[in-house]
Short mmCIF file of C-alpha atoms in Angstrom, two decimals:
data_model
loop_
_atom_site.label_atom_id
_atom_site.label_comp_id
_atom_site.label_asym_id
_atom_site.label_seq_id
_atom_site.Cartn_x
_atom_site.Cartn_y
_atom_site.Cartn_z
CA MET I 14 3.61 24.11 23.48
CA PRO I 15 4.59 20.94 24.75
CA LEU I 16 6.83 18.75 22.60
CA HIS I 17 5.05 15.81 20.69
CA ALA I 18 7.08 12.53 21.61
CA GLU I 19 7.32 9.68 19.05
CA GLY I 20 9.81 6.76 18.96
CA SER I 21 12.96 8.21 19.57
CA VAL I 22 12.10 11.75 19.11
CA GLN I 23 10.67 14.86 20.70
CA LEU I 24 9.94 17.71 18.67
CA ASP I 25 7.40 20.85 18.25
CA THR I 26 5.14 19.63 15.91
CA GLY I 27 3.90 23.81 15.21
CA SER I 28 0.69 25.20 14.20
CA GLY I 29 0.85 23.14 10.62
CA PHE I 30 -1.11 19.91 9.40
CA PHE I 31 0.13 17.14 11.73
CA ARG I 32 -1.87 13.59 12.11
CA PRO I 33 -0.68 11.80 15.17
CA ASP I 34 -2.64 8.79 13.81
CA SER I 35 -0.28 8.93 10.80
CA ARG I 36 2.38 7.48 12.93
CA PRO I 37 2.24 3.58 11.13
CA GLY I 38 3.06 5.06 8.23
CA ARG I 39 6.12 7.13 9.83
CA ASP I 40 7.38 4.04 11.99
CA LEU I 41 7.34 1.85 8.85
CA GLY I 42 9.37 4.37 7.06
CA VAL I 43 11.89 4.44 9.87
CA LEU I 44 12.26 0.75 9.33
CA LEU I 45 12.24 1.13 5.79
CA VAL I 46 15.42 3.33 6.10
CA ARG I 47 17.07 1.32 8.88
CA TYR I 48 16.57 -2.12 6.58
CA LEU I 49 18.21 -0.09 3.26
CA ALA I 50 21.05 1.34 5.73
CA GLN I 51 22.13 -1.98 6.81
CA GLY I 52 21.88 -3.26 3.37
CA ALA I 53 18.46 -4.18 1.63
CA GLY I 54 18.14 -7.86 0.59
CA GLY I 55 21.71 -8.95 1.69
CA ALA I 56 23.51 -5.92 -0.26
CA GLU I 57 26.23 -3.57 1.14
CA PRO I 58 24.88 -1.25 2.58
CA PRO I 59 25.37 2.28 0.85
CA ALA I 60 28.91 3.21 0.50
CA ALA I 61 28.52 6.85 1.18
CA GLY I 62 25.89 6.25 3.54
CA LEU I 63 22.22 6.37 3.42
CA ARG I 64 20.80 9.30 1.86
CA VAL I 65 17.16 10.51 2.36
CA LEU I 66 15.62 13.46 0.84
CA ASP I 67 12.18 14.10 2.79
CA ALA I 68 10.18 16.67 0.09
CA MET I 69 7.50 18.03 2.00
CA ALA I 70 8.44 17.64 5.33
CA GLY I 71 5.98 19.54 7.11
CA CYS I 72 7.16 19.78 11.00
CA GLY I 73 10.17 17.82 10.11
CA ILE I 74 9.28 14.60 12.16
CA ARG I 75 9.80 11.99 9.59
CA ALA I 76 13.42 13.52 8.97
CA LEU I 77 14.11 14.10 12.47
CA ARG I 78 13.23 10.19 13.26
CA TYR I 79 15.49 8.95 9.87
CA GLY I 80 18.54 10.65 11.13
CA GLN I 81 18.26 10.13 14.64
CA GLU I 82 16.49 6.08 14.69
CA ALA I 83 16.99 4.89 11.38
CA GLY I 84 20.87 5.64 10.83
CA ALA I 85 20.50 8.13 7.72
CA THR I 86 23.32 9.84 7.26
CA ALA I 87 22.44 12.51 5.08
CA VAL I 88 19.16 14.07 5.50
CA TRP I 89 17.48 16.81 3.62
CA ALA I 90 14.25 18.50 4.94
CA ASN I 91 12.24 20.48 2.49
CA ASP I 92 8.88 21.92 2.97
CA ALA I 93 7.55 24.76 0.17
CA ASP I 94 6.13 26.81 2.99
CA ARG I 95 8.67 29.05 4.03
CA ASP I 96 7.19 30.13 7.27
CA ARG I 97 7.75 26.78 8.79
CA LEU I 98 11.25 26.87 7.71
CA PRO I 99 12.42 28.30 11.39
CA LEU I 100 10.39 25.40 13.05
CA LEU I 101 12.26 22.86 10.53
CA GLU I 102 15.71 24.41 11.94
CA ALA I 103 14.67 24.29 15.18
CA ASN I 104 12.96 20.58 15.32
CA LEU I 105 16.04 19.50 13.41
CA ALA I 106 18.84 20.99 15.16
CA PRO I 107 19.91 17.40 17.12
CA LEU I 108 20.64 15.65 13.85
CA GLU I 109 23.26 18.38 13.23
CA ALA I 110 24.49 17.79 16.70
CA SER I 111 24.75 13.99 16.06
CA GLY I 112 26.74 14.62 13.29
CA VAL I 113 24.08 14.06 10.32
CA ALA I 114 24.53 15.92 7.12
CA LEU I 115 21.76 17.66 7.00
CA ARG I 116 19.99 20.99 4.77
CA ARG I 117 17.00 22.48 5.08
CA THR I 118 15.22 24.39 2.55
CA ALA I 119 11.88 26.00 1.35
CA LEU I 120 11.06 24.90 -2.44
CA THR I 121 8.32 23.51 -4.08
CA ALA I 122 8.63 19.74 -4.46
CA GLN I 123 8.84 20.62 -8.35
CA LYS I 124 11.75 23.05 -8.29
CA LEU I 125 13.39 20.89 -5.64
CA LEU I 126 13.42 17.59 -7.85
CA ALA I 127 14.31 19.71 -11.07
CA ASP I 128 17.39 20.92 -9.15
CA CYS I 129 18.48 17.84 -7.85
CA LEU I 130 18.01 16.49 -11.65
CA LEU I 131 20.24 19.05 -13.22
CA ARG I 132 22.83 18.40 -10.79
CA GLU I 133 22.27 14.88 -11.04
CA GLU I 134 22.02 14.05 -7.25
CA ARG I 135 20.52 10.84 -6.34
CA PHE I 136 19.11 9.39 -2.66
CA ASP I 137 18.63 6.07 -1.43
CA LEU I 138 15.02 7.01 -0.04
CA LEU I 139 12.70 9.71 -1.52
CA ASP I 140 9.63 10.47 0.82
CA LEU I 141 6.94 12.01 -1.09
CA ASP I 142 4.19 12.78 1.05
CA ALA I 143 2.06 14.24 -1.16
CA PHE I 144 -1.24 16.27 -0.49
CA GLY I 145 -3.57 15.39 -3.45
CA CYS I 146 -2.44 13.54 -5.96
CA PRO I 147 1.11 13.11 -6.61
CA THR I 148 1.13 11.45 -10.49
CA PRO I 149 3.14 15.15 -11.30
CA LEU I 150 5.66 14.52 -9.48
CA VAL I 151 6.93 10.82 -9.90
CA PRO I 152 9.07 11.38 -13.01
CA LEU I 153 11.44 13.80 -11.36
CA ALA I 154 11.13 11.84 -8.36
CA LEU I 155 12.50 8.74 -10.00
CA GLU I 156 15.04 10.34 -11.62
CA ALA I 157 16.05 11.44 -8.09
CA LEU I 158 16.56 7.77 -6.90
CA ALA I 159 19.58 5.94 -6.72
CA PHE I 160 19.59 2.08 -8.05
CA GLY I 161 17.59 0.05 -5.47
CA GLY I 162 16.89 3.13 -3.44
CA VAL I 163 13.08 3.55 -2.77
CA LEU I 164 10.41 6.43 -3.47
CA TYR I 165 8.14 6.50 -0.73
CA LEU I 166 4.69 7.94 -1.95
CA ALA I 167 1.73 9.16 -0.10
CA SER I 168 -1.40 10.37 -1.79
CA THR I 169 -4.31 12.02 -0.19
CA ASP I 170 -6.37 12.04 -3.39
CA GLY I 171 -9.26 9.09 -1.99
CA ARG I 172 -12.31 10.11 -4.77
CA SER I 173 -10.47 9.66 -7.80
CA PRO I 174 -8.90 6.41 -7.62
CA THR I 175 -11.68 4.89 -5.40
CA GLY I 176 -14.22 5.38 -8.47
CA HIS I 177 -16.00 8.49 -6.87
CA ASP I 178 -14.46 10.86 -9.63
CA ARG I 179 -13.80 9.41 -13.01
CA ARG I 180 -12.94 12.38 -14.93
CA ALA I 181 -10.58 13.35 -12.26
CA ALA I 182 -9.29 9.58 -12.29
CA VAL I 183 -8.74 10.29 -16.18
CA ARG I 184 -7.08 13.51 -16.28
CA SER I 185 -4.48 12.69 -12.66
CA LEU I 186 -3.93 8.97 -13.13
CA GLY I 187 -4.62 8.65 -16.74
CA ALA I 188 -6.58 5.17 -15.98
CA ALA I 189 -10.23 4.46 -15.31
CA ALA I 190 -11.60 3.64 -12.09
CA ARG I 191 -14.69 2.54 -11.04
CA ALA I 192 -16.34 1.45 -7.87
CA HIS I 193 -15.02 -1.68 -6.54
CA PRO I 194 -15.28 -3.72 -3.25
CA ALA I 195 -11.97 -3.69 -2.11
CA SER I 196 -11.54 0.33 -3.61
CA TRP I 197 -8.01 0.85 -1.11
CA GLU I 198 -6.36 -1.70 -2.80
CA LEU I 199 -7.78 -0.33 -6.14
CA ALA I 200 -6.21 3.43 -5.30
CA LEU I 201 -3.02 1.42 -4.25
CA ARG I 202 -2.97 -0.39 -7.66
CA LEU I 203 -3.66 2.49 -9.68
CA GLN I 204 -0.74 4.60 -8.13
CA ILE I 205 1.48 1.43 -8.17
CA GLY I 206 0.91 1.42 -11.97
CA VAL I 207 1.65 5.58 -12.51
CA VAL I 208 5.00 4.88 -10.57
CA ALA I 209 5.45 1.37 -12.80
CA ARG I 210 4.62 3.67 -16.22
CA ALA I 211 7.15 6.06 -15.39
CA ALA I 212 9.76 3.92 -14.61
CA TRP I 213 9.42 1.85 -17.84
CA ALA I 214 9.69 4.57 -19.52
CA LEU I 215 13.24 5.43 -18.24
CA GLY I 216 14.46 1.95 -18.68
CA ARG I 217 13.76 0.73 -15.01
CA GLY I 218 12.02 -1.75 -13.42
CA VAL I 219 10.00 -1.17 -10.14
CA ARG I 220 9.45 -3.74 -6.87
CA PRO I 221 6.71 -2.55 -4.41
CA LEU I 222 8.14 -3.24 -1.12
CA PHE I 223 4.77 -2.63 1.08
CA SER I 224 1.54 -0.95 0.27
CA PHE I 225 -1.46 -0.14 2.91
CA SER I 226 -4.02 2.69 3.81
CA GLU I 227 -6.47 3.73 6.57
CA GLY I 228 -9.18 5.15 3.71
CA ARG I 229 -7.79 8.80 3.55
CA THR I 230 -3.95 8.49 2.45
CA PHE I 231 -2.29 5.95 0.14
CA ARG I 232 0.95 5.13 0.67
CA THR I 233 3.43 2.80 -1.22
CA ALA I 234 6.67 2.23 -1.03
CA VAL I 235 8.52 1.50 -4.43
CA GLN I 236 11.87 -0.13 -5.21
CA LEU I 237 13.83 1.16 -8.15
CA LEU I 238 15.49 -1.40 -10.01
CA ARG I 239 17.79 -0.96 -12.13
CA ARG I 240 16.06 -2.74 -14.82
CA PRO I 241 12.61 -4.35 -15.48
CA GLU I 242 12.40 -7.83 -13.87
CA SER I 243 11.55 -10.70 -16.42
CA GLY I 244 7.75 -10.43 -17.00
CA GLU I 245 7.01 -7.30 -15.15
CA GLU I 246 5.12 -5.76 -17.96
CA CYS I 247 2.38 -8.54 -17.23
CA ARG I 248 1.76 -7.21 -14.30
CA LEU I 249 -0.08 -3.73 -15.57
CA GLY I 250 -3.78 -4.62 -16.63
CA LEU I 251 -7.26 -4.50 -15.95
CA ILE I 252 -9.59 -5.29 -13.38
CA ALA I 253 -13.20 -6.17 -14.00
CA HIS I 254 -15.66 -5.83 -11.46
CA CYS I 255 -19.77 -7.33 -12.30
CA HIS I 256 -22.26 -5.23 -9.77
CA GLY I 257 -24.71 -8.02 -10.64
CA CYS I 258 -23.28 -11.23 -9.76
CA GLY I 259 -19.90 -9.88 -7.92
CA GLU I 260 -17.11 -11.64 -9.99
CA GLN I 261 -13.70 -10.11 -10.46
CA LEU I 262 -11.74 -11.10 -13.45
CA VAL I 263 -8.02 -10.12 -14.36
CA GLN I 264 -6.13 -9.55 -17.42
CA SER I 265 -2.78 -7.82 -18.41
CA LEU I 266 -2.27 -5.36 -21.24
CA LEU I 267 0.04 -7.92 -22.68
CA THR I 268 -2.47 -10.57 -23.12
CA LEU I 269 -5.84 -8.23 -23.35
CA ARG I 270 -8.82 -10.26 -24.92
CA GLN I 271 -12.67 -10.17 -24.78
CA TRP I 272 -14.02 -10.71 -21.09
CA PRO I 273 -15.31 -13.96 -20.39
CA ALA I 274 -18.83 -14.47 -18.96
CA CYS I 275 -19.69 -13.66 -15.82
CA ALA I 276 -21.56 -15.70 -13.35
CA CYS I 277 -24.37 -13.40 -14.46
CA GLU I 278 -24.32 -14.73 -17.95
CA ALA I 279 -23.34 -18.42 -17.26
CA GLY I 280 -27.00 -18.18 -14.93
CA ALA I 281 -25.35 -18.87 -11.37
CA GLY I 282 -28.28 -17.46 -9.81
CA LEU I 283 -26.12 -18.08 -6.11
CA ALA I 284 -24.30 -15.18 -7.32
CA ALA I 285 -26.81 -12.45 -8.00
CA ALA I 286 -27.59 -9.21 -6.20
CA PRO I 287 -30.80 -8.60 -5.62
CA GLY I 288 -32.98 -7.79 -8.39
CA SER I 289 -30.48 -9.21 -11.01
CA GLY I 290 -32.04 -12.57 -11.25
CA PRO I 291 -33.55 -14.66 -14.35
CA GLY I 292 -34.68 -11.99 -16.91
CA ALA I 293 -32.70 -9.34 -15.41
CA ALA I 294 -30.45 -7.54 -18.18
CA THR I 295 -26.90 -8.76 -17.65
CA PRO I 296 -25.18 -5.34 -16.29
CA PRO I 297 -22.19 -3.90 -17.82
CA LEU I 298 -18.44 -4.64 -16.48
CA ALA I 299 -17.13 -1.94 -14.20
CA ILE I 300 -13.53 -1.84 -15.56
CA SER I 301 -10.33 -0.17 -13.91
CA GLY I 302 -7.43 0.19 -15.20
CA PRO I 303 -4.27 0.58 -16.37
CA LEU I 304 -3.28 -0.66 -12.73
CA TRP I 305 -0.82 -3.02 -11.04
CA LEU I 306 -1.91 -6.29 -10.53
CA GLY I 307 1.10 -7.78 -8.87
CA PRO I 308 2.15 -7.97 -5.57
CA LEU I 309 1.41 -4.98 -3.00
CA GLN I 310 3.68 -6.35 -0.64
CA HIS I 311 7.42 -7.84 -0.62
CA PRO I 312 7.39 -10.31 2.34
CA ALA I 313 11.14 -10.87 2.39
CA SER I 314 11.63 -7.11 2.81
CA LEU I 315 9.04 -6.86 5.56
CA ALA I 316 10.36 -9.54 7.57
CA ALA I 317 13.85 -8.22 7.24
CA MET I 318 12.51 -4.68 8.63
CA ALA I 319 10.69 -6.88 11.60
CA GLU I 320 14.23 -8.42 12.30
CA ALA I 321 16.12 -4.84 12.30
CA GLU I 322 13.43 -3.37 14.67
CA ARG I 323 14.00 -6.82 16.99
CA ARG I 324 17.77 -6.51 16.61
CA ALA I 325 17.66 -2.91 17.61
CA VAL I 326 15.37 -2.93 20.52
CA ALA I 327 17.59 -6.09 22.09
CA ASP I 328 20.21 -3.44 21.77
CA GLY I 329 18.58 -1.20 23.77
CA ALA I 330 17.29 1.29 21.51
CA PRO I 331 13.71 2.59 21.78
CA ALA I 332 11.26 0.79 20.01
CA SER I 333 10.24 2.67 16.70
CA LEU I 334 6.98 0.75 16.18
CA GLY I 335 4.04 1.43 18.44
CA ARG I 336 0.99 -0.72 18.59
CA ALA I 337 -0.36 0.40 15.48
CA GLY I 338 2.26 0.27 13.25
CA ALA I 339 3.29 -3.57 14.75
CA ARG I 340 -0.11 -4.45 13.99
CA LEU I 341 0.04 -3.07 10.74
CA LEU I 342 3.28 -4.57 9.73
CA GLU I 343 1.84 -8.04 10.99
CA ALA I 344 -0.93 -7.94 8.77
CA LEU I 345 1.21 -6.92 5.54
CA ARG I 346 3.72 -9.45 6.26
CA ARG I 347 0.99 -12.28 6.23
CA ASP I 348 -0.76 -10.75 2.58
CA PRO I 349 1.71 -10.45 -0.34
CA GLY I 350 -1.31 -8.40 -1.96
CA GLU I 351 -1.38 -11.31 -4.60
CA PRO I 352 -3.72 -12.21 -6.69
CA ALA I 353 -5.66 -9.00 -7.45
CA ARG I 354 -8.46 -10.62 -6.49
CA CYS I 355 -10.57 -9.02 -3.07
CA TRP I 356 -13.66 -9.40 -1.81
CA PRO I 357 -15.65 -8.55 1.66
CA LEU I 358 -16.97 -11.19 3.64
CA ALA I 359 -19.80 -9.20 4.30
CA GLU I 360 -20.73 -8.64 0.74
CA LEU I 361 -20.48 -12.72 0.62
CA GLY I 362 -23.03 -12.75 3.37
CA ARG I 363 -25.34 -10.11 1.89
CA ARG I 364 -25.21 -12.24 -1.11
CA LEU I 365 -25.87 -15.74 0.46
CA GLY I 366 -28.65 -14.26 2.35
CA GLY I 367 -27.05 -14.43 5.75
CA GLY I 368 -23.94 -13.42 8.09
CA PRO I 369 -20.56 -13.35 6.52
CA PRO I 370 -18.55 -16.65 6.83
CA PRO I 371 -15.88 -16.98 9.39
CA LEU I 372 -12.68 -15.70 7.93
CA LYS I 373 -10.04 -18.35 9.66
CA ALA I 374 -12.08 -21.28 8.29
CA PHE I 375 -12.95 -19.89 4.80
CA VAL I 376 -9.40 -19.48 4.22
CA GLU I 377 -8.65 -23.12 5.43
CA ALA I 378 -11.05 -24.54 3.28
CA LEU I 379 -9.86 -22.95 0.24
CA ARG I 380 -6.27 -24.00 1.07
CA ALA I 381 -7.46 -27.22 1.30
CA GLU I 382 -8.87 -27.47 -2.05
CA GLY I 383 -5.48 -26.05 -3.49
CA TRP I 384 -6.45 -22.46 -3.74
CA SER I 385 -4.60 -19.56 -2.52
CA ALA I 386 -6.22 -17.80 0.11
CA CYS I 387 -5.42 -15.65 2.67
CA PRO I 388 -6.78 -12.50 4.66
CA SER I 389 -6.08 -8.73 3.41
CA GLY I 390 -3.95 -6.85 4.68
CA VAL I 391 -5.27 -3.91 3.08
CA MET I 392 -8.78 -3.77 4.24
CA ALA I 393 -9.93 -5.78 7.07
CA GLY I 394 -12.76 -8.40 7.00
CA GLN I 395 -11.98 -9.05 2.80
CA LEU I 396 -10.54 -12.23 1.61
CA ARG I 397 -8.03 -12.72 -1.37
CA SER I 398 -8.10 -15.75 -3.42
CA ASP I 399 -7.42 -17.28 -7.03
CA ALA I 400 -10.44 -19.60 -6.72
CA PRO I 401 -13.32 -19.01 -9.35
CA TRP I 402 -16.05 -17.22 -7.99
CA HIS I 403 -18.91 -20.02 -8.05
CA ARG I 404 -16.51 -22.02 -5.86
CA VAL I 405 -15.95 -19.27 -3.54
CA LEU I 406 -19.90 -18.73 -2.80
CA GLU I 407 -20.34 -22.59 -2.34
CA LEU I 408 -17.92 -22.98 -0.18
CA ALA I 409 -18.75 -19.34 1.74
CA GLY I 410 -22.51 -21.03 1.57
CA ARG I 411 -21.30 -24.44 3.15
CA ILE I 412 -19.09 -23.03 5.97
CA THR I 413 -22.24 -20.47 6.64
CA ALA I 414 -24.97 -23.14 6.70
CA ALA I 415 -22.62 -25.53 8.78
CA ARG I 416 -22.35 -22.76 11.69
CA ASP I 417 -26.06 -21.52 11.63
CA SER I 418 -27.11 -25.66 11.29
CA PRO I 419 -29.39 -25.90 14.34
CA ALA I 420 -27.60 -29.13 15.19
CA ARG I 421 -24.71 -27.28 16.17
CA GLN I 422 -26.73 -24.55 18.38
CA ALA I 423 -29.37 -27.18 20.10
CA PRO I 424 -28.63 -27.58 23.58
CA GLY I 425 -27.29 -30.65 24.47
CA PRO I 426 -27.64 -32.76 27.38
CA THR I 427 -26.00 -30.95 29.99
CA GLY I 428 -26.88 -27.75 28.26
CA GLY I 429 -24.13 -26.95 25.79
CA THR I 430 -24.13 -27.09 22.43
CA LEU I 431 -23.85 -30.27 20.16
CA ASN I 432 -21.13 -30.08 17.63
CA ARG I 433 -21.22 -32.70 15.62
#
C-alpha cells in the first residue's frame, strides 16, 4: 500500500478509519503543540519538554506529526484496538529514532485516563479524537492535564448538540439542544459548556483557544487554567431562538430572569416569517443550554500559532498548514466567536423577501453605528453581531434595496450602470 504524505511525515494509514479531509484539524493541532512547546502566551517552555497524550491514535498520524513536526519531546500513542498496535509501532518508529520518548499502548480511553490519574501523570496536550460524544471522558481527561495544558477534543455526535435528538442531548450533554440557524456553533458551545462545568467542579478555569467544525466533527481546543478567570461563570448560560421572527436572546445563568419580548410580541412585521404575521399565535422560544456564551477563539493564541508556522517555514521546515488549514486559521483569527448571536445571511434574505445582503457592506454598516459585527469563522455565510434584531433587519433591508434598486442597474449613456 502506498504511504500517505501529510506535512513532513509519511505513513501507512492501514485499513482502519482515516479521513484525508480532516487534515485541517490535524494541521491546527500541530501548530498548537508547536505553540505550547515554545511557551504559550509568553510563558516559559515546559521545563521537562512538551508531553503529548494521543488517547485515540488510530493509525498514529497525529502522534507522528506532534513529535516530528511540532517539537513534542514525549508522545504517548494509544488506541483501544489491539490489532492496530503493529501499525502504530511501524508508523511511529521514526519518533524513537529521532530521540522522542515514545509509548504505544492498546487500552480503552477510560482505562488509559484512569491509570494516568492513579499515577498522577499529566500532559501538556491531550488529544481526544472521540467517536460519538466524549462527555464521559472529559473529567478524567482534565485530571490528566498540566496547568496551562490543552484538551484538544473532538466529537462526531452531530445529531444531539444540533437539536436533532433532544433526548440524547439531555442524556449526553446534560443540556437542552433545539434547532438553531447557527447549528455548528450551538454544538461547539454545548461541548465547551461540558468542559467548563467539569473544570469548575475541580476548581479550575478554562480558556477556549479555537473551535470549529465542518458539519461532521466538532473540535474544540480548551486550555486548563489553575483557577477560573474573573467573571468566567457568567459565560455559562442559555440561548433562545424564535422561529417566528428570527430573534436570538442570550442570558447568563447567573442573571437568569424572564425572557424579554421577541419581535413577534413587539409586532415587528418586518421580522416575521411567512404565516407568523398579525393574528398568528406567538411561537414559543426554542431555548438551548446550559452552554458556553463566551468567545470561541483566542485571537492572541491563533496569531502566535500562525507566527510560529511562519518562522518554521522561514527556517526551511516543510509547511505544516495545507491550503484548507490556512484558510481555516485565517477565518478563525478574524472571528473571536463573541457575542453568541449569529444569523445566516440566507435567512435574512428569506425574511426580507429578496436575496441575502452583501456581507462586507452589512458588516461595515453595523460597525459604523457602533455595533460589533464580523463574519462567522465557524459557518460560512453567517453574520455575528450584538446589534438589536430589529436594527439588523432594517439595515439588511436598506442595503439589499440599495443593491437591487433600478437606479443602480439602469444602463448609463456608455452602456455601463449608474452608481449614484
